């Protein structure tokens, strides 16, 4: 079975959804390890609870190349084949991205290519976007710019504020689309071929959506 690593920095709600899907077999993979760049990340408790090896790798005193080399060494030690970036708040070096090309998925809280980077909910409100959501994409050298696999979207209402948008993005979208995308990867149904996403052998013309979720991920 595919050996999956999850990279985290924070609360780990996405991590928990992934761990739950691994445990009940919806993602046919093994949790090889969890890596956090923050020793205080609540996500680490979730890893320990699930009995998955947790690695804390803080940046202190290391430059980016040294950090990423240590990260790759840790992942290789655990035999990792697939990486889920679930709220990992570090920019990765080009060398790291090359090493793991086509094997690394990230979740981002916006409808990419809109709103790369931080504070996406605030920017949706400031710019009066009619819709908001989240995206799972392959990681490339372009920050939040790799090929998008699946997006979930919803209409922004007049009552929405940053808090309600954040809750909807997490509950209604992220916690569904990330485990689903990882399940497709683990089954060998999803691949990245340069700029294109191949789903069940065919290049996607547009990202998949909530309507494509299998019943087990809805
Ligand atoms: C998510 O909104 C993710 O999209 C963003 O960071 C947040 C992580 O939350 N990159 P959690 O750690 O999964 O609770």
CSV table of C-alpha atoms and ligand atoms in Angstrom, one decimal:
chain,number,residue,atom,x,y,z
A,1,UNK,CA,0.0,0.0,0.0
A,2,UNK,CA,1.1,3.5,-0.7
A,3,UNK,CA,3.0,5.1,2.1
A,4,UNK,CA,1.5,8.6,2.8
A,5,UNK,CA,3.1,11.4,4.8
A,6,UNK,CA,1.0,14.4,6.0
A,7,UNK,CA,2.8,17.7,6.6
A,8,UNK,CA,1.1,20.1,9.1
A,9,UNK,CA,1.7,23.3,11.0
A,10,UNK,CA,-1.6,23.9,12.9
A,11,UNK,CA,-4.8,22.4,14.1
A,12,UNK,CA,-4.8,19.4,11.9
A,13,UNK,CA,-8.5,19.2,11.0
A,14,UNK,CA,-7.5,18.1,7.5
A,15,UNK,CA,-5.1,15.7,9.0
A,16,UNK,CA,-7.9,14.2,11.1
A,17,UNK,CA,-10.1,13.7,8.1
A,18,UNK,CA,-7.3,12.0,6.3
A,19,UNK,CA,-6.5,9.8,9.4
A,20,UNK,CA,-10.1,8.8,9.7
A,21,UNK,CA,-10.3,7.9,6.0
A,22,UNK,CA,-7.1,5.8,6.3
A,23,UNK,CA,-8.4,4.0,9.3
A,24,UNK,CA,-11.7,3.0,7.7
A,25,UNK,CA,-10.0,2.1,4.4
A,26,UNK,CA,-11.5,4.8,2.3
A,27,UNK,CA,-8.0,5.9,1.4
A,28,UNK,CA,-6.1,2.6,0.6
A,29,UNK,CA,-2.8,3.8,2.0
A,30,UNK,CA,-0.7,3.6,5.1
A,31,UNK,CA,0.1,6.6,7.3
A,32,UNK,CA,3.9,6.5,7.2
A,33,UNK,CA,4.5,9.6,9.3
A,34,UNK,CA,3.3,13.1,10.2
A,35,UNK,CA,5.7,16.0,10.0
A,36,UNK,CA,5.2,19.4,11.7
A,37,UNK,CA,7.4,22.4,11.5
A,38,UNK,CA,5.9,23.6,14.9
A,39,UNK,CA,6.4,21.6,18.1
A,40,UNK,CA,3.2,23.2,19.5
A,41,UNK,CA,0.9,22.2,16.6
A,42,UNK,CA,-2.2,20.6,18.0
A,43,UNK,CA,-2.1,18.4,14.9
A,44,UNK,CA,0.8,16.4,16.6
A,45,UNK,CA,-1.6,15.2,19.3
A,46,UNK,CA,-3.9,13.8,16.6
A,47,UNK,CA,-0.9,11.9,15.0
A,48,UNK,CA,0.0,10.5,18.4
A,49,UNK,CA,-3.6,9.5,19.1
A,50,UNK,CA,-3.7,7.6,15.8
A,51,UNK,CA,-0.4,6.0,16.6
A,52,UNK,CA,1.4,7.4,13.6
A,53,UNK,CA,5.1,8.4,13.9
A,54,UNK,CA,5.3,12.2,14.4
A,55,UNK,CA,8.4,14.1,13.3
A,56,UNK,CA,8.9,17.7,14.5
A,57,UNK,CA,11.3,19.6,12.3
A,58,UNK,CA,11.7,23.2,13.4
A,59,UNK,CA,13.5,25.7,11.1
A,60,UNK,CA,15.7,27.2,13.8
A,61,UNK,CA,19.3,27.7,12.6
A,62,UNK,CA,18.7,25.9,9.3
A,63,UNK,CA,18.5,27.6,5.9
A,64,UNK,CA,15.9,26.5,3.5
A,65,UNK,CA,18.1,24.1,1.6
A,66,UNK,CA,19.2,22.4,4.9
A,67,UNK,CA,15.7,22.3,6.2
A,68,UNK,CA,14.3,20.7,3.0
A,69,UNK,CA,17.2,18.2,2.9
A,70,UNK,CA,16.4,17.1,6.5
A,71,UNK,CA,12.7,16.9,5.6
A,72,UNK,CA,13.5,14.7,2.6
A,73,UNK,CA,15.7,12.5,4.8
A,74,UNK,CA,12.9,12.1,7.3
A,75,UNK,CA,10.4,11.2,4.6
A,76,UNK,CA,12.8,8.7,3.0
A,77,UNK,CA,13.5,7.1,6.3
A,78,UNK,CA,9.8,6.3,6.6
A,79,UNK,CA,9.5,5.1,3.0
A,80,UNK,CA,7.2,7.9,1.9
A,81,UNK,CA,5.7,7.7,-1.6
A,82,UNK,CA,2.9,10.3,-1.4
A,83,UNK,CA,2.8,13.6,0.5
A,84,UNK,CA,-0.3,15.6,1.6
A,85,UNK,CA,0.4,19.2,2.6
A,86,UNK,CA,-2.4,19.9,5.1
A,87,UNK,CA,-1.8,23.4,6.3
A,88,UNK,CA,2.0,23.2,6.2
A,89,UNK,CA,3.0,26.9,6.5
A,90,UNK,CA,6.4,26.8,4.8
A,91,UNK,CA,7.5,27.6,1.3
A,92,UNK,CA,9.4,24.6,-0.1
A,93,UNK,CA,12.6,24.9,-2.2
A,94,UNK,CA,12.7,24.1,-5.9
A,95,UNK,CA,15.0,21.1,-5.1
A,96,UNK,CA,12.5,19.6,-2.7
A,97,UNK,CA,9.6,20.1,-5.2
A,98,UNK,CA,11.7,18.4,-7.9
A,99,UNK,CA,12.4,15.4,-5.6
A,100,UNK,CA,8.7,14.9,-4.9
A,101,UNK,CA,7.2,16.1,-8.2
A,102,UNK,CA,3.9,14.5,-9.0
A,103,UNK,CA,3.8,13.0,-5.5
A,104,UNK,CA,2.7,16.0,-3.5
A,105,UNK,CA,-0.8,17.5,-3.1
A,106,UNK,CA,-1.7,20.7,-1.2
A,107,UNK,CA,-5.0,22.0,0.0
A,108,UNK,CA,-5.6,25.7,-0.4
A,109,UNK,CA,-8.6,27.7,0.9
A,110,UNK,CA,-9.7,29.4,-2.2
A,111,UNK,CA,-10.9,28.8,-5.8
A,112,UNK,CA,-7.5,28.8,-7.4
A,113,UNK,CA,-6.2,30.6,-9.4
A,114,UNK,CA,-8.0,33.3,-7.3
A,115,UNK,CA,-6.4,34.2,-4.1
A,116,UNK,CA,-3.1,32.4,-3.8
A,117,UNK,CA,-1.3,33.0,-0.5
A,118,UNK,CA,-2.8,34.1,2.8
A,119,UNK,CA,-6.0,35.7,4.1
A,120,UNK,CA,-8.2,34.2,1.4
A,121,UNK,CA,-11.5,34.7,3.2
A,122,UNK,CA,-10.9,38.4,3.8
A,123,UNK,CA,-9.9,38.9,0.2
A,124,UNK,CA,-13.1,37.2,-1.0
A,125,UNK,CA,-15.2,39.6,1.0
A,126,UNK,CA,-13.1,42.7,0.1
A,127,UNK,CA,-13.4,41.9,-3.6
A,128,UNK,CA,-17.0,41.0,-3.5
A,129,UNK,CA,-16.5,37.5,-4.9
A,130,UNK,CA,-19.8,35.8,-5.6
A,131,UNK,CA,-18.3,32.3,-4.8
A,132,UNK,CA,-15.7,30.9,-2.5
A,133,UNK,CA,-14.3,27.4,-1.8
A,134,UNK,CA,-11.1,25.4,-1.7
A,135,UNK,CA,-8.8,23.5,-4.1
A,136,UNK,CA,-6.5,20.5,-4.0
A,137,UNK,CA,-3.6,20.9,-6.4
A,138,UNK,CA,-0.3,19.3,-7.2
A,139,UNK,CA,2.6,21.2,-5.8
A,140,UNK,CA,5.0,22.8,-8.3
A,141,UNK,CA,7.5,25.6,-8.0
A,142,UNK,CA,4.8,28.2,-8.5
A,143,UNK,CA,3.3,29.0,-5.0
A,144,UNK,CA,-0.3,27.7,-5.0
A,145,UNK,CA,0.0,27.5,-8.8
A,146,UNK,CA,0.2,23.8,-9.6
A,147,UNK,CA,-2.4,21.9,-11.6
A,148,UNK,CA,-5.8,21.8,-9.7
A,149,UNK,CA,-7.3,18.4,-9.2
A,150,UNK,CA,-10.6,19.2,-7.5
A,151,UNK,CA,-12.4,22.3,-6.2
A,152,UNK,CA,-15.5,22.6,-4.1
A,153,UNK,CA,-17.4,25.9,-4.4
A,154,UNK,CA,-20.3,27.6,-2.7
A,155,UNK,CA,-22.2,30.9,-3.0
A,156,UNK,CA,-21.1,33.7,-0.7
A,157,UNK,CA,-24.1,35.1,1.1
A,158,UNK,CA,-24.8,38.7,2.4
A,159,UNK,CA,-24.5,37.5,6.0
A,160,UNK,CA,-21.1,35.8,5.5
A,161,UNK,CA,-18.1,37.1,7.3
A,162,UNK,CA,-14.5,35.8,7.6
A,163,UNK,CA,-15.6,33.4,10.4
A,164,UNK,CA,-18.5,31.8,8.5
A,165,UNK,CA,-16.5,31.6,5.3
A,166,UNK,CA,-13.6,29.8,7.1
A,167,UNK,CA,-16.1,27.4,8.6
A,168,UNK,CA,-17.8,26.6,5.3
A,169,UNK,CA,-14.5,26.2,3.5
A,170,UNK,CA,-13.3,23.7,6.1
A,171,UNK,CA,-16.5,21.7,6.8
A,172,UNK,CA,-18.2,21.8,3.5
A,173,UNK,CA,-15.2,21.6,1.2
A,174,UNK,CA,-11.7,20.8,2.5
A,175,UNK,CA,-12.6,17.9,4.7
A,176,UNK,CA,-14.3,16.2,1.8
A,177,UNK,CA,-12.1,17.0,-1.2
A,178,UNK,CA,-8.7,16.3,0.3
A,179,UNK,CA,-9.4,12.7,1.5
A,180,UNK,CA,-11.1,12.0,-1.9
A,181,UNK,CA,-8.2,13.3,-3.9
A,182,UNK,CA,-5.7,11.2,-1.8
A,183,UNK,CA,-7.9,8.1,-2.3
A,184,UNK,CA,-7.8,8.6,-6.1
A,185,UNK,CA,-4.0,9.0,-5.9
A,186,UNK,CA,-3.6,5.9,-3.7
A,187,UNK,CA,-5.7,3.9,-6.1
A,188,UNK,CA,-3.6,5.1,-9.0
A,189,UNK,CA,-6.5,6.9,-10.6
A,190,UNK,CA,-4.9,10.3,-10.4
A,191,UNK,CA,-1.6,11.4,-11.9
A,192,UNK,CA,0.1,14.6,-12.9
A,193,UNK,CA,1.8,14.9,-16.3
A,194,UNK,CA,3.5,18.3,-16.2
A,195,UNK,CA,0.8,20.9,-16.4
A,196,UNK,CA,-2.0,18.3,-16.9
A,197,UNK,CA,-4.0,16.3,-14.4
A,198,UNK,CA,-4.8,12.8,-15.6
A,199,UNK,CA,-7.9,11.2,-14.0
A,200,UNK,CA,-8.5,7.6,-14.9
A,201,UNK,CA,-6.2,8.0,-17.9
A,202,UNK,CA,-7.8,11.1,-19.3
A,203,UNK,CA,-6.5,14.7,-19.1
A,204,UNK,CA,-8.9,16.9,-17.1
A,205,UNK,CA,-10.2,19.9,-19.0
A,206,UNK,CA,-11.3,21.5,-15.8
A,207,UNK,CA,-10.9,20.6,-12.1
A,208,UNK,CA,-13.3,18.0,-10.6
A,209,UNK,CA,-16.0,19.3,-8.3
A,210,UNK,CA,-18.1,18.4,-5.3
A,211,UNK,CA,-20.5,16.6,-7.7
A,212,UNK,CA,-17.6,14.1,-8.5
A,213,UNK,CA,-17.2,13.1,-4.9
A,214,UNK,CA,-17.9,9.4,-4.3
A,215,UNK,CA,-20.6,8.7,-1.7
A,216,UNK,CA,-18.1,7.8,1.0
A,217,UNK,CA,-16.5,11.2,0.8
A,218,UNK,CA,-19.7,13.4,0.7
B,1,LIG,C1,-6.6,24.9,5.9
B,1,LIG,O1,-7.6,25.9,5.7
B,1,LIG,C2,-5.8,24.8,4.7
B,1,LIG,O2,-6.4,25.1,3.5
B,1,LIG,C3,-4.8,25.9,5.0
B,1,LIG,O3,-4.5,25.8,6.3
B,1,LIG,C4,-5.6,25.4,7.0
B,1,LIG,C5,-5.2,24.2,7.9
B,1,LIG,O4,-6.1,23.8,8.9
B,1,LIG,N1,-3.6,25.8,4.1
B,1,LIG,P1,-6.0,22.5,9.7
B,1,LIG,O5,-4.6,22.4,10.2
B,1,LIG,O6,-6.2,21.3,8.7
B,1,LIG,O7,-7.0,22.5,10.7
